[in-house]
Short mmCIF file of C-alpha atoms and ligand atoms in Angstrom, two decimals:
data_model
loop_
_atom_site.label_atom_id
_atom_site.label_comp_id
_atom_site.label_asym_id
_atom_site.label_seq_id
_atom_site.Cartn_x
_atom_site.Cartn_y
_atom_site.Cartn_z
CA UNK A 680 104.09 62.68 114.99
CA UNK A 681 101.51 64.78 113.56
CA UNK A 682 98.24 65.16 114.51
CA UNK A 683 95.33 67.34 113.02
CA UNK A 684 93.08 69.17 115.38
CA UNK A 685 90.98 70.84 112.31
CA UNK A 686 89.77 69.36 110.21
CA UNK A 687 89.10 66.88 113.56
CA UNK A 688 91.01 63.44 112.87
CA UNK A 689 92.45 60.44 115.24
CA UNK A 690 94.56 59.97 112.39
CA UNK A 691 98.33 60.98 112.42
CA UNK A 692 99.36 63.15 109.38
CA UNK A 693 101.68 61.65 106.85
CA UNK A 694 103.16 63.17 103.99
CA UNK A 695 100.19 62.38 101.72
CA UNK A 696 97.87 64.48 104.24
CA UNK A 697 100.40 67.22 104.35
CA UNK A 698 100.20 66.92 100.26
CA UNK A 699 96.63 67.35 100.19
CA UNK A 700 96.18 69.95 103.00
CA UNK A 701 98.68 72.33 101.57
CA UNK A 702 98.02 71.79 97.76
CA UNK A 703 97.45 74.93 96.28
CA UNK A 704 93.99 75.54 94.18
CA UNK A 705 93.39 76.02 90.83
CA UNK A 706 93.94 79.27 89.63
CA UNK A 707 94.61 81.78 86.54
CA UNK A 708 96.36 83.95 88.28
CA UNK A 709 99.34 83.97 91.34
CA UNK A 710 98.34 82.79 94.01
CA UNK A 711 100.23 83.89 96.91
CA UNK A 712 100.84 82.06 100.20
CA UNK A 713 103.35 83.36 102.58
CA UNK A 714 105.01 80.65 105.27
CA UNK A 715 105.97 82.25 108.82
CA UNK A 716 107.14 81.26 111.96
CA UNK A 717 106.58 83.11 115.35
CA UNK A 718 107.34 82.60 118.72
CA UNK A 719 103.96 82.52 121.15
CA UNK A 720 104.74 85.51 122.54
CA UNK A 721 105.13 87.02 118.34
CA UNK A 722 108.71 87.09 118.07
CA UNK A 723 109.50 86.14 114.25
CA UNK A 724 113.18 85.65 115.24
CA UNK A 725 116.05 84.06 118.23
CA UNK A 726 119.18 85.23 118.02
CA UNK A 727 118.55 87.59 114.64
CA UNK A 728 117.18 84.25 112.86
CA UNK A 729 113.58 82.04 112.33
CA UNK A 730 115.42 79.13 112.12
CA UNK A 731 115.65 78.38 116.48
CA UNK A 732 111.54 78.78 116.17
CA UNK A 733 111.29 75.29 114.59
CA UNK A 734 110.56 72.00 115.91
CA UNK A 735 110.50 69.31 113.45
CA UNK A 736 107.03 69.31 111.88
CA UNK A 737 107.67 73.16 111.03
CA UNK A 738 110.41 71.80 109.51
CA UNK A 739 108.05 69.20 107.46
CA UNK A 740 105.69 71.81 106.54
CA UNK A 741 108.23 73.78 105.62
CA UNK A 742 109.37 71.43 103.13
CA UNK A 743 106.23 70.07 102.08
CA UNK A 744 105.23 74.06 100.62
CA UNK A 745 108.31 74.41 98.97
CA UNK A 746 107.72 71.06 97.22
CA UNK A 747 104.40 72.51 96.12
CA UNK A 748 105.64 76.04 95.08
CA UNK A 749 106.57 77.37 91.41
CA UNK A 750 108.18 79.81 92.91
CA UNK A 751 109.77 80.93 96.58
CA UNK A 752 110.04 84.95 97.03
CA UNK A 753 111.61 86.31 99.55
CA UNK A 754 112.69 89.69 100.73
CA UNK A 755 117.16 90.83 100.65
CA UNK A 756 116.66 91.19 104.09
CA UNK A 757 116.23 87.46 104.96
CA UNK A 758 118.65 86.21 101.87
CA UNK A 759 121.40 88.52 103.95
CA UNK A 760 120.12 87.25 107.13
CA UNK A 761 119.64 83.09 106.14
CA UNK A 762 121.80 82.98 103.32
CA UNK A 763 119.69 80.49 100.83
CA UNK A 764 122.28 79.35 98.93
CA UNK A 765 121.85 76.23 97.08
CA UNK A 766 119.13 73.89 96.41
CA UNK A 767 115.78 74.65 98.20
CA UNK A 768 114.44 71.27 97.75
CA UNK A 769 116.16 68.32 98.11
CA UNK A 770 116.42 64.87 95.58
CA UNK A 771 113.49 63.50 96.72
CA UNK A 772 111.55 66.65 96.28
CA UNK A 773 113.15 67.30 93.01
CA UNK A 774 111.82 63.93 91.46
CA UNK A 775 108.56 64.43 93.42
CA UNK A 776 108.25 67.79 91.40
CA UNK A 777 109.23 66.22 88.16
CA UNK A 778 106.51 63.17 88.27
CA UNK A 779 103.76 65.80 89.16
CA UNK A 780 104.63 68.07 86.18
CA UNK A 781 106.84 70.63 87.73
CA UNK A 782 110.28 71.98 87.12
CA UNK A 783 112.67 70.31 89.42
CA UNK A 784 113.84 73.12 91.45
CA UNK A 785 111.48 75.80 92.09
CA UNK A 786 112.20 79.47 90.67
CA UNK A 787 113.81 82.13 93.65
CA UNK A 788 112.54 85.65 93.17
CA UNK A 789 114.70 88.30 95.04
CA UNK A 790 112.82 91.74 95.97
CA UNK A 791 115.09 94.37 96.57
CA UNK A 792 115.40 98.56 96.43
CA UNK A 793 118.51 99.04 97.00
CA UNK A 794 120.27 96.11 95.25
CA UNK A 795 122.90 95.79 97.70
CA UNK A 796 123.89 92.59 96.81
CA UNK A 797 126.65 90.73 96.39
CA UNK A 798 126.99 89.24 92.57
CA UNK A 799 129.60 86.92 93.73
CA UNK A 800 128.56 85.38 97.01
CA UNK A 801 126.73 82.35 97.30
CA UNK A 802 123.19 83.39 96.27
CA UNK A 803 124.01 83.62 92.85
CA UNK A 804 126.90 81.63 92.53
CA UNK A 805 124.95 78.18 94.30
CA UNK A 806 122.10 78.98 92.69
CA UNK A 807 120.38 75.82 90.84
CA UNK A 808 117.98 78.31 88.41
CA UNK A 809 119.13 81.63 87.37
CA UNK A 810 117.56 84.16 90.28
CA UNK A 811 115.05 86.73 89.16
CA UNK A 812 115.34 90.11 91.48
CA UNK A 813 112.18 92.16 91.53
CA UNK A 814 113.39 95.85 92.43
CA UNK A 815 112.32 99.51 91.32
CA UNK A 816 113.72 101.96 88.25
CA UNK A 817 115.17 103.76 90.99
CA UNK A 818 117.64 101.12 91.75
CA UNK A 819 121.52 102.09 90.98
CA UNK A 820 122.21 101.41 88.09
CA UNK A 821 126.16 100.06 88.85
CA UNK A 822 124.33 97.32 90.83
CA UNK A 823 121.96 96.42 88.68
CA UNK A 824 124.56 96.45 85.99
CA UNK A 825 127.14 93.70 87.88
CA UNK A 826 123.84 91.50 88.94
CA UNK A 827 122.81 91.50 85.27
CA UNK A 828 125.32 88.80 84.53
CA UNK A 829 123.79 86.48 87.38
CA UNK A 830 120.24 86.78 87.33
CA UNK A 831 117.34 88.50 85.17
CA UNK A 832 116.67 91.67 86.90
CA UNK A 833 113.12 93.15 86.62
CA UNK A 834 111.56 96.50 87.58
CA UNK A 835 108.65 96.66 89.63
CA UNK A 836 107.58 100.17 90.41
CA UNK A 837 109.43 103.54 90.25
CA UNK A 838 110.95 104.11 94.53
CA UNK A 839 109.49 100.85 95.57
CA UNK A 840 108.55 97.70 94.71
CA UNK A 841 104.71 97.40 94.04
CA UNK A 842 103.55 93.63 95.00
CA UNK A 843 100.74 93.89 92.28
CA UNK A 844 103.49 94.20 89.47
CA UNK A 845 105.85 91.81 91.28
CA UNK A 846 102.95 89.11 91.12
CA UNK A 847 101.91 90.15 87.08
CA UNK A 848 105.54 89.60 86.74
CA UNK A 849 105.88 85.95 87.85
CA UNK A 850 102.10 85.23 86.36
CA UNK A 851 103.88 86.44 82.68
CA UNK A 852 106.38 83.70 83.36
CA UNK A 853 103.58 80.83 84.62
CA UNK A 854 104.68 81.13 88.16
CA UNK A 855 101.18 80.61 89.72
CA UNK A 856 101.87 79.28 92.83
CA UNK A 857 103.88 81.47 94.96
CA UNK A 858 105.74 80.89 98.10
CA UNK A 859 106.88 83.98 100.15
CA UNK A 860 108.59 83.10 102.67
CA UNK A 861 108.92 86.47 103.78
CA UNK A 862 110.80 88.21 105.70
CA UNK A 863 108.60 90.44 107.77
CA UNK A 864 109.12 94.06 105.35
CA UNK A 865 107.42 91.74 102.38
CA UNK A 866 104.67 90.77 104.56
CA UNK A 867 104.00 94.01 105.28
CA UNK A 868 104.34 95.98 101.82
CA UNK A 869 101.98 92.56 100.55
CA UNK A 870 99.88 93.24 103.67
CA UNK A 871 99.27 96.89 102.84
CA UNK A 872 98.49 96.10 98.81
CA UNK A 873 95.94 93.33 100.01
CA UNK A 874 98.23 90.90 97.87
CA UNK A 875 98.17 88.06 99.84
CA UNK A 876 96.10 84.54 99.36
CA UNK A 877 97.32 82.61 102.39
CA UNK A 878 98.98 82.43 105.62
CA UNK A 879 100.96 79.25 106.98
CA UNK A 880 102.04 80.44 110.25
CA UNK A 881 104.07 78.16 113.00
CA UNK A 882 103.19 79.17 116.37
CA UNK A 883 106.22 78.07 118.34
CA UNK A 884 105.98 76.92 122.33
CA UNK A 885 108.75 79.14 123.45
CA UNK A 886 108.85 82.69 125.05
CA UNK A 887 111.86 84.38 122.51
CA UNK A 888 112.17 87.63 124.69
CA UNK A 889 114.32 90.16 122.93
CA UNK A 890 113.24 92.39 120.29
CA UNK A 891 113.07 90.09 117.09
CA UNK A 892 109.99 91.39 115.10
CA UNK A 893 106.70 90.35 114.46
CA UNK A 894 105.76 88.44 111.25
CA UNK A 895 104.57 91.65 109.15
CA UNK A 896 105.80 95.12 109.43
CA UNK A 897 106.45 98.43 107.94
CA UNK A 898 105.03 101.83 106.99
CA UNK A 899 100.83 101.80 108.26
CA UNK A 900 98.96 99.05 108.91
CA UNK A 901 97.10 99.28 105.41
CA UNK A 902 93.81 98.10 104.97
CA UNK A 903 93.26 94.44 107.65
CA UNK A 904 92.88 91.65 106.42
CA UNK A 905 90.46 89.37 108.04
CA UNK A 906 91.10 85.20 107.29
CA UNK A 907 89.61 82.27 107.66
CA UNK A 908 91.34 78.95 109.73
CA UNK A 909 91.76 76.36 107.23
CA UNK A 910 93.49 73.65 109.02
CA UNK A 911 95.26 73.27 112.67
CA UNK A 912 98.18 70.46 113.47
CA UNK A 913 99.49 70.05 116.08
CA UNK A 914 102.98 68.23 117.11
CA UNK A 915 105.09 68.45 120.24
CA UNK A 916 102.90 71.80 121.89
CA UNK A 917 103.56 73.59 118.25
CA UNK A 918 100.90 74.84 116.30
CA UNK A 919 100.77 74.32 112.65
CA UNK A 920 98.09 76.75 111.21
CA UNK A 921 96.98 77.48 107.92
CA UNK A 922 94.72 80.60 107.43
CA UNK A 923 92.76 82.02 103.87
CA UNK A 924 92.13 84.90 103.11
CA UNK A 925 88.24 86.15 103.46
CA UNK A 926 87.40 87.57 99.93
N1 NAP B 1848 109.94 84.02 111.45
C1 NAP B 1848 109.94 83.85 110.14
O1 NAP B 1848 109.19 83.01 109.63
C2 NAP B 1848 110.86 84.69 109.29
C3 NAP B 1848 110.74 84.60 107.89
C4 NAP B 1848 111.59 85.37 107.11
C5 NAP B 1848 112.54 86.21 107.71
N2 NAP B 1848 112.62 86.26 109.05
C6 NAP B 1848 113.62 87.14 109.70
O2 NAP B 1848 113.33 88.48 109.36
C7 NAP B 1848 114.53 89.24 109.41
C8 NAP B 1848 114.63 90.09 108.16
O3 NAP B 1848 113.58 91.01 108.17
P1 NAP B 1848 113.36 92.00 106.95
O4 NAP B 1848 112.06 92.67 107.12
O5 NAP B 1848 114.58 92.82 106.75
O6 NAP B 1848 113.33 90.96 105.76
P2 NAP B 1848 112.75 91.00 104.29
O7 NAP B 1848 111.32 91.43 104.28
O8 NAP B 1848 113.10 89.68 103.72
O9 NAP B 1848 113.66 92.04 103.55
C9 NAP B 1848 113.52 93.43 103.61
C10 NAP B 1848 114.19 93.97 102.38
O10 NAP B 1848 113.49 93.54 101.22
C11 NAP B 1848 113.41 94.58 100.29
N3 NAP B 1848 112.03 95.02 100.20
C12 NAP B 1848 110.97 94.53 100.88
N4 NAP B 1848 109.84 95.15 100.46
C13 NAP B 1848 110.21 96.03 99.51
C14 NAP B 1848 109.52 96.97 98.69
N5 NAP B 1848 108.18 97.09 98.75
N6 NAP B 1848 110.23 97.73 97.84
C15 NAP B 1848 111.58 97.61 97.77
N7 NAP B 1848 112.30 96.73 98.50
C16 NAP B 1848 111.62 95.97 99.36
C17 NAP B 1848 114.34 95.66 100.81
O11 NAP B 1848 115.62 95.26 100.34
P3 NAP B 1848 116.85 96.24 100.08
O12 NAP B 1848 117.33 96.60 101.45
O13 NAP B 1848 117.81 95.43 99.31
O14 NAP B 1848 116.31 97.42 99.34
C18 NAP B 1848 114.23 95.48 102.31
O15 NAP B 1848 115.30 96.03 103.02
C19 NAP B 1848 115.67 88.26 109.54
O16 NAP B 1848 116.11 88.27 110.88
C20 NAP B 1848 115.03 86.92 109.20
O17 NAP B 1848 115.66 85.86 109.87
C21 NAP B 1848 111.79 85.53 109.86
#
């Protein structure tokens, strides 16, 4: 059972609440929220992956965001690491999405330099919407050449990929609200271009130990960003927060 400690309620939250508390605004432009879990002492992964972090109202929000998205991005470095083959919402989010005006499965964006992907494997071949990889001119062209055939592959910036094209990119194709759902290399690179609208981060109650990393990382901190607490739940001694960005 959720509860909501900001805004202040008695009342548990429902799907309805989650709806509302997580919509995404009105905008004319990508807006860009990125979904993380940590452990409380900042460990972003058990065992090499987020998914031991979650209790089941992470799980919830988890769902609930993707239900809301137009898009989910997400770095090669958690695709290798989580898979996400397949569907990312499920029936009932798929006819939610279709009676509120969206497509029925969101769009997946792939960022990657180096391409080092595998055409064939599950990504691609489970994939409910043709991918869309986001990489850099600088990417070999053999790869790009065999990934052709499975998803539209886009450059983004000459060595790297440059968040402010990645998000004109998905704006030229009316994907407005955007999803990252990391891993911790995008946060950073997003981080360090000031790119980012939103943070939904899942404080775990566990000490992880080892040497997982934290949420964001990368080359220099960039520029911080400061944010404001939008909403706090609370279920089973995990943390559900929701933080904006101070512009
Ligand atoms: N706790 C959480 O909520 C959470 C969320 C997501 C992931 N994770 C965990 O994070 C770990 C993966 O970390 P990660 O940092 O490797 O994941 P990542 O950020 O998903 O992927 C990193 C990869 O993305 C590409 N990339 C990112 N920024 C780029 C840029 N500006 N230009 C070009 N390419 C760029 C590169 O791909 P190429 O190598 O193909 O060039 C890079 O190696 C996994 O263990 C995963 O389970 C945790």
């Amino acid at each position: 059972m959720i509860s909501a400690l900001i805004p202040v309620s008695e009342a548990v939250v429902d799907d309805d609440a989650l709806h509302s508390i997580y919509a995404y605004p009105s905008m004319d432009r990508p807006y860009v929220r990125f979904n993380f879990i940590s452990a409380a002492d900042g460990a972003a992964t058990t065992g090499g992956l987020s998914a031991g972090l979650g209790n089941d109202g992470d799980k919830r929000i988890f769902a609930v965001v993707r239900r809301l998205a137009d898009v989910v991005l997400v770095g090669a470095g958690t695709v290798r690491a989580e898979g996400y083959e397949g569907p990312l919402v499920d029936e009932d989010a798929q006819s939610w999405r279709t009676g509120n005006g969206q497509e029925a499965h969101p769009a997946i964006a792939l960022i990657s330099g180096s391409l080092d992907l595998d055409p064939s494997g599950g990504f691609f071949a489970n994939a409910p919407v043709r991918p869309l990889i986001l990489t850099s001119r600088s990417a070999p062209a053999d790869r790009r050449g065999a990934l052709e055939a499975v998803a539209d592959v886009v450059d983004c910036g000459e060595d790297t990929v440059d968040p402010s094209a990645v998000l004109t990119e998905l704006g030229r194709r009316g994907l407005l609200k955007v999803l990252c759902e990391g891993g911790p290399s995008v946060l950073g690179a997003f981080q360090r271009s000031g790119a980012v609208d939103e943070l939904c981060l899942s404080l775990s109650p566990l000490l992880a130990g080892g040497d997982g990393p934290r949420i964001a990382m990368g080359d220099g901190p960039g520029q911080p960003i400061p944010l404001r607490l939008a909403s706090l739940l609370t279920e089973d001694s995990a943390l559900y927060t929701l933080y904006r960005v101070r512009r």
